[in-house]
Coordinates of C-alpha atoms in Angstrom, one line a residue:
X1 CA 0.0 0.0 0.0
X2 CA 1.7 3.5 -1.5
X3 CA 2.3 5.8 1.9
X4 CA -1.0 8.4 0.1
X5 CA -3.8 5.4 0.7
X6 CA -2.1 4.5 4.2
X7 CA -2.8 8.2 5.1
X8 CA -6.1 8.2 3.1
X9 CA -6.9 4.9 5.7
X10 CA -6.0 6.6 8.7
X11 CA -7.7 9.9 8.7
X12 CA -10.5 7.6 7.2
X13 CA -10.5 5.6 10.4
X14 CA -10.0 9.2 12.6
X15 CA -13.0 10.3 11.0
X16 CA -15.1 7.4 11.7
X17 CA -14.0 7.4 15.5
X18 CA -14.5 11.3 15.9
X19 CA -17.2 11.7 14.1
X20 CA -19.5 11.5 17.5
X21 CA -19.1 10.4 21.0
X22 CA -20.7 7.3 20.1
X23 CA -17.3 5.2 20.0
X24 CA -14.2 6.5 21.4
X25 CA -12.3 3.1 20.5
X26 CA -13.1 0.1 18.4
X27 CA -14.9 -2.8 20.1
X28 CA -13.2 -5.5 20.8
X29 CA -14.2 -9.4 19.9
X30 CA -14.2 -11.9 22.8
X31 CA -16.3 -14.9 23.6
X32 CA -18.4 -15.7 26.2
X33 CA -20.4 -18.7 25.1
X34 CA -19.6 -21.2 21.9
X35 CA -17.1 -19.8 19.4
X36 CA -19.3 -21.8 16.7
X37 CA -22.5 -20.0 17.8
X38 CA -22.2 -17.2 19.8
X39 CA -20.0 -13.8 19.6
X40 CA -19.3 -11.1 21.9
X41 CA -18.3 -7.2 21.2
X42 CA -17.6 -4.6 23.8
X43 CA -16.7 -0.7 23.3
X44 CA -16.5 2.1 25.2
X45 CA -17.9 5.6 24.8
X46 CA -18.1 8.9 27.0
X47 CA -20.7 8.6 29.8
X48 CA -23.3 11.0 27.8
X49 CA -24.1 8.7 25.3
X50 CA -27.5 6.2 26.9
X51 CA -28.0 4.0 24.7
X52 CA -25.9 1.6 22.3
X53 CA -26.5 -1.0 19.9
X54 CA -25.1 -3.3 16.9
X55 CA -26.0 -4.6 14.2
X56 CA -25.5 -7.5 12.6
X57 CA -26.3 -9.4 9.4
X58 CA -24.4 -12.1 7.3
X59 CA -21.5 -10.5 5.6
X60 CA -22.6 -9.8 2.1
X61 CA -19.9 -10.6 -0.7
X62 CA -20.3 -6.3 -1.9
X63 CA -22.2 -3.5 -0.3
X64 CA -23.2 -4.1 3.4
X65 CA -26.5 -2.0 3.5
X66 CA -27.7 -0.8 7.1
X67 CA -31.4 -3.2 7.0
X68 CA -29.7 -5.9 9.7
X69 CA -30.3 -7.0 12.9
X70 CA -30.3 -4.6 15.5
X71 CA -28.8 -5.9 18.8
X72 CA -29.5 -3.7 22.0
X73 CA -26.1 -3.5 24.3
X74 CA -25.5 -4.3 27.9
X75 CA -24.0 -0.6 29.2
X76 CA -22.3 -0.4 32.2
X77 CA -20.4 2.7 33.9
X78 CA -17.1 3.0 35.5
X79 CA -16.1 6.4 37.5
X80 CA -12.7 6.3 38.8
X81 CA -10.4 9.1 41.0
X82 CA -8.6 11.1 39.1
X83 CA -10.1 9.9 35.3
X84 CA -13.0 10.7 33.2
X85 CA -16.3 8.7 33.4
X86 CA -16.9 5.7 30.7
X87 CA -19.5 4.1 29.9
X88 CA -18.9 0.5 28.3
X89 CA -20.9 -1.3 25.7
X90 CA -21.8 -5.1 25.4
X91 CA -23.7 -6.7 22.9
X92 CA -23.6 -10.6 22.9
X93 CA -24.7 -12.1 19.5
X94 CA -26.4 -15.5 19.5
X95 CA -27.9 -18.3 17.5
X96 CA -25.4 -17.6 14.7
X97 CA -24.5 -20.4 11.9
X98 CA -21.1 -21.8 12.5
X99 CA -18.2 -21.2 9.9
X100 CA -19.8 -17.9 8.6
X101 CA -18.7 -14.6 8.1
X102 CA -20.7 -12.0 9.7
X103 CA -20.5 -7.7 8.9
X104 CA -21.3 -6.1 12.2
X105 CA -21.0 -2.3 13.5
X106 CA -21.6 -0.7 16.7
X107 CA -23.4 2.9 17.8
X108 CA -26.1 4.7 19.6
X109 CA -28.4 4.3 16.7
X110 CA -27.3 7.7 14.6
X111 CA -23.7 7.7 14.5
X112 CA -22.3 4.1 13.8
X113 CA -18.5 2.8 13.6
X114 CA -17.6 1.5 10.0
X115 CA -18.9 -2.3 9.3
X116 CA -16.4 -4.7 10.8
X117 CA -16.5 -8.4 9.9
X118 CA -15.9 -11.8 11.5
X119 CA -15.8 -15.9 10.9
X120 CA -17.3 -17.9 13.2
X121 CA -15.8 -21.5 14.5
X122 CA -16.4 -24.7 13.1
X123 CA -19.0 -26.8 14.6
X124 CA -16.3 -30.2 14.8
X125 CA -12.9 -30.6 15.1
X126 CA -11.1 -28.6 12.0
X127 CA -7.3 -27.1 11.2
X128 CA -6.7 -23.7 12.3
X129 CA -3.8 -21.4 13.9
X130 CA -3.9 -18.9 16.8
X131 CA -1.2 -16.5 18.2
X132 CA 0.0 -16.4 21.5
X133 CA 1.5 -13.4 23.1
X134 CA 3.1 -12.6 26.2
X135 CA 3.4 -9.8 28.8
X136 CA 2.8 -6.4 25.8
X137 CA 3.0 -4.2 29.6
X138 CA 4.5 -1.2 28.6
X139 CA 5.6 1.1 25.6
X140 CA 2.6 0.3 24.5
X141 CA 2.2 2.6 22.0
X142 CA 6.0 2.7 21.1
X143 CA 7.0 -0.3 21.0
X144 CA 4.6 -3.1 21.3
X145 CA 2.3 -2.0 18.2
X146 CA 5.1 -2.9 15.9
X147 CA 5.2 -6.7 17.6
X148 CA 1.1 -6.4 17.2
X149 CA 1.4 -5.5 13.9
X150 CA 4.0 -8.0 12.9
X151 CA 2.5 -10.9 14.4
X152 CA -0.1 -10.7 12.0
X153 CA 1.8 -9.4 8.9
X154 CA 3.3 -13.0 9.2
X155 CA 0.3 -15.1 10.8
X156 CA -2.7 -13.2 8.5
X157 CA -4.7 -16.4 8.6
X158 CA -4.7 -16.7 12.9
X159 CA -8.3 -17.2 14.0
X160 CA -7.9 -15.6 17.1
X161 CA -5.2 -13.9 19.5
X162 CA -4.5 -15.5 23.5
X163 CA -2.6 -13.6 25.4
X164 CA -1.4 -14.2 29.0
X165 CA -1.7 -11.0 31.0
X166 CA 0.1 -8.0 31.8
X167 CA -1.5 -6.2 29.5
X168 CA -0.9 -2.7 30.9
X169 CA 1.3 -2.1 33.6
X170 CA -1.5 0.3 36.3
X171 CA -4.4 -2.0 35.9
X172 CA -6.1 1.2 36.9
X173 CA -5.0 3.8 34.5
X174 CA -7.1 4.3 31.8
X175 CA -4.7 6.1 29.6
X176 CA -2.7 2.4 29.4
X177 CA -5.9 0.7 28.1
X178 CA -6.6 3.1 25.8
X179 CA -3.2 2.5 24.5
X180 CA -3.4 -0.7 24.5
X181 CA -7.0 -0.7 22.4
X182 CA -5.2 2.1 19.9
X183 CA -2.9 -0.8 19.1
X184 CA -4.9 -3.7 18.7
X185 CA -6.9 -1.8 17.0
X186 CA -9.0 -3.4 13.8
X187 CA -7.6 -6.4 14.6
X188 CA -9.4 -6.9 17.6
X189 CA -12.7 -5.7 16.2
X190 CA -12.6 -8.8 13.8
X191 CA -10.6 -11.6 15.4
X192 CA -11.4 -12.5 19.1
X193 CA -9.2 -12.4 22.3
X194 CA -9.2 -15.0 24.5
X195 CA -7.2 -13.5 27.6
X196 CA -5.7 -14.4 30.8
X197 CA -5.2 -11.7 33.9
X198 CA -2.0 -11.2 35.2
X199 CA 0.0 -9.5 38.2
X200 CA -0.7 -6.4 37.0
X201 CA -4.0 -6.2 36.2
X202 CA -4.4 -6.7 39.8
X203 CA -1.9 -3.9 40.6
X204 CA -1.9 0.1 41.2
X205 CA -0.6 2.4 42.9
X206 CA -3.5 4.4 43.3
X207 CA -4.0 1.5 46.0
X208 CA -3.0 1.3 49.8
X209 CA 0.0 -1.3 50.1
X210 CA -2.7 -2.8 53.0
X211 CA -5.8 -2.9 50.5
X212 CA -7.2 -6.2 49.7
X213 CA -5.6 -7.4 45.8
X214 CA -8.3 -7.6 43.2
X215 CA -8.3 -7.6 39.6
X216 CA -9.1 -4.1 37.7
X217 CA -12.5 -2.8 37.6
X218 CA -11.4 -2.3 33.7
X219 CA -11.5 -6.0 33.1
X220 CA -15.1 -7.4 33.2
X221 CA -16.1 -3.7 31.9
X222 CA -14.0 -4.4 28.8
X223 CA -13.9 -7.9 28.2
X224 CA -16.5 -10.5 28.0
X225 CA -15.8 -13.8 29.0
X226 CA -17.4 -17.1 30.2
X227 CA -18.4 -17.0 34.2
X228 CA -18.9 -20.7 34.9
X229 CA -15.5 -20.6 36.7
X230 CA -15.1 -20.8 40.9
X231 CA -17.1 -18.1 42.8
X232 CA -15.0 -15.0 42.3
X233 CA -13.3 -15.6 39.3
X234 CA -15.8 -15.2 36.8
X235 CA -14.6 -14.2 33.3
X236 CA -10.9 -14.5 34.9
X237 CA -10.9 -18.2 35.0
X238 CA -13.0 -20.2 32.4
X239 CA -12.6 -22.6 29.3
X240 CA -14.0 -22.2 25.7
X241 CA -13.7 -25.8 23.4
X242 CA -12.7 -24.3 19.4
X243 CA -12.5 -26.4 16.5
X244 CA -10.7 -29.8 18.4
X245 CA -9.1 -27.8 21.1
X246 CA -9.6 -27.0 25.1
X247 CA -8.6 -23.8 25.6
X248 CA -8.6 -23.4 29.7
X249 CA -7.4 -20.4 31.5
X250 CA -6.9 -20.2 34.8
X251 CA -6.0 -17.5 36.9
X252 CA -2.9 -17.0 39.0
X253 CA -3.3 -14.0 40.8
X254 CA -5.8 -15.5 43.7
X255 CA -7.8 -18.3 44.6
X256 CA -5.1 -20.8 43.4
X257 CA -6.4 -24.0 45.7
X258 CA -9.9 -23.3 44.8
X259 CA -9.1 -23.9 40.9
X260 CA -7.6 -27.0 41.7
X261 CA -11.1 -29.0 41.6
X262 CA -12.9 -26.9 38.8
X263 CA -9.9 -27.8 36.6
X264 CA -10.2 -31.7 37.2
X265 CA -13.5 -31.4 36.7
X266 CA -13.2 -29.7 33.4
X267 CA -10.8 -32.1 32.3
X268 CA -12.4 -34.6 33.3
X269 CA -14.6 -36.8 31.0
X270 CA -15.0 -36.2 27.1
X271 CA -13.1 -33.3 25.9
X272 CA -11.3 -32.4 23.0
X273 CA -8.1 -34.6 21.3
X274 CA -5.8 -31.2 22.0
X275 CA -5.8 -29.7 25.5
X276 CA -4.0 -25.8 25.8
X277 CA -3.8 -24.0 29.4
X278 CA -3.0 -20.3 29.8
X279 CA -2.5 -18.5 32.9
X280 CA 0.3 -15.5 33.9
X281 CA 2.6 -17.0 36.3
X282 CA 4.4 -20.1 35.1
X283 CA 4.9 -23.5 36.7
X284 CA 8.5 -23.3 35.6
X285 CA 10.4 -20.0 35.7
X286 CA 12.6 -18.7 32.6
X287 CA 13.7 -15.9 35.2
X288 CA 16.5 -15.1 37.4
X289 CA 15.3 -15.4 41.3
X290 CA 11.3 -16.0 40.4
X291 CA 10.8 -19.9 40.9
X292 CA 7.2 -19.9 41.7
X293 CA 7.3 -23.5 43.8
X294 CA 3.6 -22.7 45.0
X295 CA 2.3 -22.9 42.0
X296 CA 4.1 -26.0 41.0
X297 CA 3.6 -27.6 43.8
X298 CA -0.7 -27.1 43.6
X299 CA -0.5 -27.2 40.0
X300 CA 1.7 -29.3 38.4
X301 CA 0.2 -32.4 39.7
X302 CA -3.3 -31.7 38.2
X303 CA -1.9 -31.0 34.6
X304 CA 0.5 -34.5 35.2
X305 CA -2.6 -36.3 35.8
X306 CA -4.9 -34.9 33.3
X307 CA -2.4 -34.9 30.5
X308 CA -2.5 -31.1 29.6
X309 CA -0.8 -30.9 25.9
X310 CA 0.7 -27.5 26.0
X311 CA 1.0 -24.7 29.1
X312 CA 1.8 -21.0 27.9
X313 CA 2.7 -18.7 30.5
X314 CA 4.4 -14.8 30.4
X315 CA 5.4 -12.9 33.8
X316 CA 9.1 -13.4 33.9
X317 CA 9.7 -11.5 30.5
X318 CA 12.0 -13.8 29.0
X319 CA 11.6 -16.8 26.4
X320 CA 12.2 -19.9 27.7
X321 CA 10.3 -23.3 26.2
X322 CA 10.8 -27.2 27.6
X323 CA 10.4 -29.9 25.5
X324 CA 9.0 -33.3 27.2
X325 CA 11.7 -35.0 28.6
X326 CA 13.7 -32.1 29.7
X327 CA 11.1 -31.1 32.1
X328 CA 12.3 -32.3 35.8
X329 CA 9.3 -34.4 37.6
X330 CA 8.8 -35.1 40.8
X331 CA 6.7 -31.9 42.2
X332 CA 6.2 -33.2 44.3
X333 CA 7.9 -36.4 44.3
X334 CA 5.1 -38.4 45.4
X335 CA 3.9 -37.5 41.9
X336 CA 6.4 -39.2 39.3
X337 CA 4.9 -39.3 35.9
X338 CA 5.7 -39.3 32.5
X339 CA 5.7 -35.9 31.2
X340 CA 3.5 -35.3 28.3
X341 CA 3.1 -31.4 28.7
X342 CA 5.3 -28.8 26.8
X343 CA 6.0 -25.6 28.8
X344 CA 6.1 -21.9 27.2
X345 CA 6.8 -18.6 29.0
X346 CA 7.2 -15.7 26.2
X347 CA 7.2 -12.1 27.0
X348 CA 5.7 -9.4 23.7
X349 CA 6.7 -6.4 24.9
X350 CA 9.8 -4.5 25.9
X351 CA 10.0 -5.1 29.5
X352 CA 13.4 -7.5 30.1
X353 CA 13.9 -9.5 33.3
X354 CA 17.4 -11.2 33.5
X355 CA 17.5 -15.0 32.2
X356 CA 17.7 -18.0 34.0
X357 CA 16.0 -20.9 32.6
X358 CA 17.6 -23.7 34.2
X359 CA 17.9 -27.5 32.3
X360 CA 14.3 -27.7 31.9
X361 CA 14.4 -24.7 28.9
X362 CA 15.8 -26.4 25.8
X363 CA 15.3 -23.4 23.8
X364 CA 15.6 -20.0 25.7
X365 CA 16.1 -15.8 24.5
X366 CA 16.8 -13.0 26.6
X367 CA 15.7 -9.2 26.2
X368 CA 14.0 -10.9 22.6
X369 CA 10.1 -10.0 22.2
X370 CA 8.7 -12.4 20.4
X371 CA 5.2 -13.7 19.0
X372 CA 4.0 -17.4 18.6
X373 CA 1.6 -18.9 16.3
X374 CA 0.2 -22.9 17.1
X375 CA -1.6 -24.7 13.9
X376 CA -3.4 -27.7 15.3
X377 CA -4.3 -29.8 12.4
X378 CA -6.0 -33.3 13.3
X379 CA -3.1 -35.6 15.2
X380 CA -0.5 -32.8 15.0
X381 CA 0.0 -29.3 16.9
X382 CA 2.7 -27.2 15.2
X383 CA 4.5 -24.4 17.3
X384 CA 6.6 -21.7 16.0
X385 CA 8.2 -18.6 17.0
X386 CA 9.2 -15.4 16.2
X387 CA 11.2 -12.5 17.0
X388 CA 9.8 -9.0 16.9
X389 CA 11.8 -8.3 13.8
X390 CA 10.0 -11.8 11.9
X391 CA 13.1 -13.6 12.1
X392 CA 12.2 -17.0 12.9
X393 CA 14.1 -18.7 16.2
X394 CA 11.7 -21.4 17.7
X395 CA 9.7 -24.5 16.7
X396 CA 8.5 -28.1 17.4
X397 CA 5.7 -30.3 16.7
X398 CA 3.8 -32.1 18.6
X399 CA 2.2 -35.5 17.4
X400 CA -0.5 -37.5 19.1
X401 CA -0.1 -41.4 18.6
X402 CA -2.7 -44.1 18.8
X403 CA -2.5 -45.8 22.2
X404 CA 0.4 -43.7 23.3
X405 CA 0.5 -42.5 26.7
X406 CA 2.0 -39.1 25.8
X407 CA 2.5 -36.9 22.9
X408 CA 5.4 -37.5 20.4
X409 CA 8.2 -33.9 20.0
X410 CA 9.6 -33.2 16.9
X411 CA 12.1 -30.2 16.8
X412 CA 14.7 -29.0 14.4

């Protein structure tokens, strides 16, 4: 695209966003149902606008004209010290035909956003790809866009982003989410999120050290996500089944023991051939002086015993990656399996912690933000990484084999 149309496309998109007080950023996609049936998109506006909608109608293959269905929005307000009042937007769309592309757009029912579009999941197991980020935290605007950007210059076809917390560094501050939503952008108006909190969407220092830790009022006002986990943790800690694939995510930041028997319950029984867990804190550290034993010690066990596939973890803002064997057992020793799981803690952003990854890390990067993209195509999962320049520096596959107790690694 010459540099005229990329300016043409983003005083277009200016426009579109100024043109009223009807949508200060564009909505964002997350799920809180089925991913083959259901979509959820949230937005936020100044607190004078009082009512919101979207509509939505099967996207056409030329002109999307404005007769669609009209969905009414869940609004909710959030007043914090020291920043201006929001209001934020939900609409949750139902009863949609899986593996179709829908043309939806957002307002208070005379100014509208431009039409956006998404593809819903596949009703049965299927091929696709998602990217997985780590800890974006800080330079948002600076320096994380461009890994953003990049991950999906060279993954265009990803169904969907996860990424594993730290999001912002002030849970609180609203000028950090609103950078954060500047950079994803479009992109998160058309592909979902599925997200996991992390230690600092729990953290502020608007807060007394002695106040109780919980996570940002910012997060269930902006993001949408299933509630059927523990009491407490709803839309923090919850799983979502796409195309052949358990996607779980648990939360690290509280409640820990109290997980524990939601997760062997929801990994218990039927389930899907893949299994993928996501939570902030990882089981085994990549950083210098930031074991996390307690979380091993409660967790590790569960994911031994229920033969989680793949565990992909930020917080220590390195890259470290195990493969199967390399991964010490015994945590605790009275709990000696077989590994089958493959551990990943990746940091996207430009906040470095020094590295040490210990023998369990066969592959590890220091001060390198980096981007991830896993293809999970029938008996195969295919992982590979890259830097934030696109340079390629990570990769394995994993393969599942009849009557195997654990996975088979391929790596370069």
């Amino acid at each position: 695209m010459s540099p005229s149309r990329i300016r043409s496309f983003l005083l277009c998109f200016t426009l579109i966003l100024a043109s009223g007080a009807a949508l200060s950023a564009a909505p964002v996609l997350t799920w809180a149902g089925d991913p083959a049936t259901t979509q959820a998109a949230t937005w936020r506006t100044d607190a004078t606008v009082t009512q919101a909608f979207a509509e939505l109608q099967p996207a056409p293959d030329g002109i999307v004209k404005p007769a669609a269905q009209r969905v009414p929005a869940r609004s909710e307000d959030l007043a914090l010290e020291g920043e201006p009042p929001l209001r934020f937007h939900t609409v949750a769309f139902t009863g949609l035909t899986p593996d179709t592309a829908y043309a939806y757009r957002v307002g208070d029912g005379k100014t509208w956003s431009e039409w956006f579009q998404f593809r819903t999941a596949q009703a049965k197991a299927a091929p696709f790809t998602f990217l997985f980020l780590g800890d974006p935290q800080v330079s948002l605007r600076e320096q994380w866009s461009r890994v953003w950007r990049q991950a999906w210059l060279t993954v265009p076809d990803a169904a969907f982003a996860l990424l594993t917390g730290d999001l912002i560094n002030d849970g609180r501050n609203d000028q950090q989410w609103r950078d954060w939503f500047e950079c994803v952008g479009w992109v998160g108006a058309t592909r979902p999120l599925i997200l996991a909190p992390g230690s600092h969407e729990y953290m502020s220092a608007k807060l007394k050290k002695d106040a109780p830790r919980r996570i940002s009022p910012y997060w269930r006002a902006q993001f949408e996500f299933p509630t059927h986990g523990p009491a407490g943790l709803e839309e923090t800690c919850y799983f979502l089944d796409y195309q052949g694939v358990r996607f779980v995510v648990l939360n690290s930041q509280e409640k820990r023991t109290e997980q524990i028997a939601w997760l062997r319950q929801v990994l218990s029984g039927e389930r899907p051939r893949w299994t993928v867990l996501a939570f902030h804190e990882p089981i085994f550290s990549g950083g210098r002086d930031r074991d996390a034993a307690h979380y091993r010690a409660a967790w590790k066990p569960v994911i031994d015993e229920l033969g989680v596939d793949l565990v992909l973890t930020g917080h220590d803002h390195v890259y470290a990656r195990s493969s199967l064997d390399s991964v010490p057992t015994g945590y605790p020793a009275a709990h000696d399996v077989v590994n089958r799981t493959v551990y990943v803690v990746a940091v996207s952003g430009t906040k470095y912690y020094p590295l040490s990854a210990g023998p369990w890390a066969v592959r590890k990067a220091a001060e390198t933000s980096s981007f991830q993209a896993i293809t999970v195509d029938g008996d195969e999962l295919r992982y590979r990484a890259w830097t934030a320049s696109g340079r390629p520096f990570d990769a394995f596959t994993l393969k599942k084999l009849p009557g195997a107790a654990r996975n088979e690694i391929r790596e370069p």
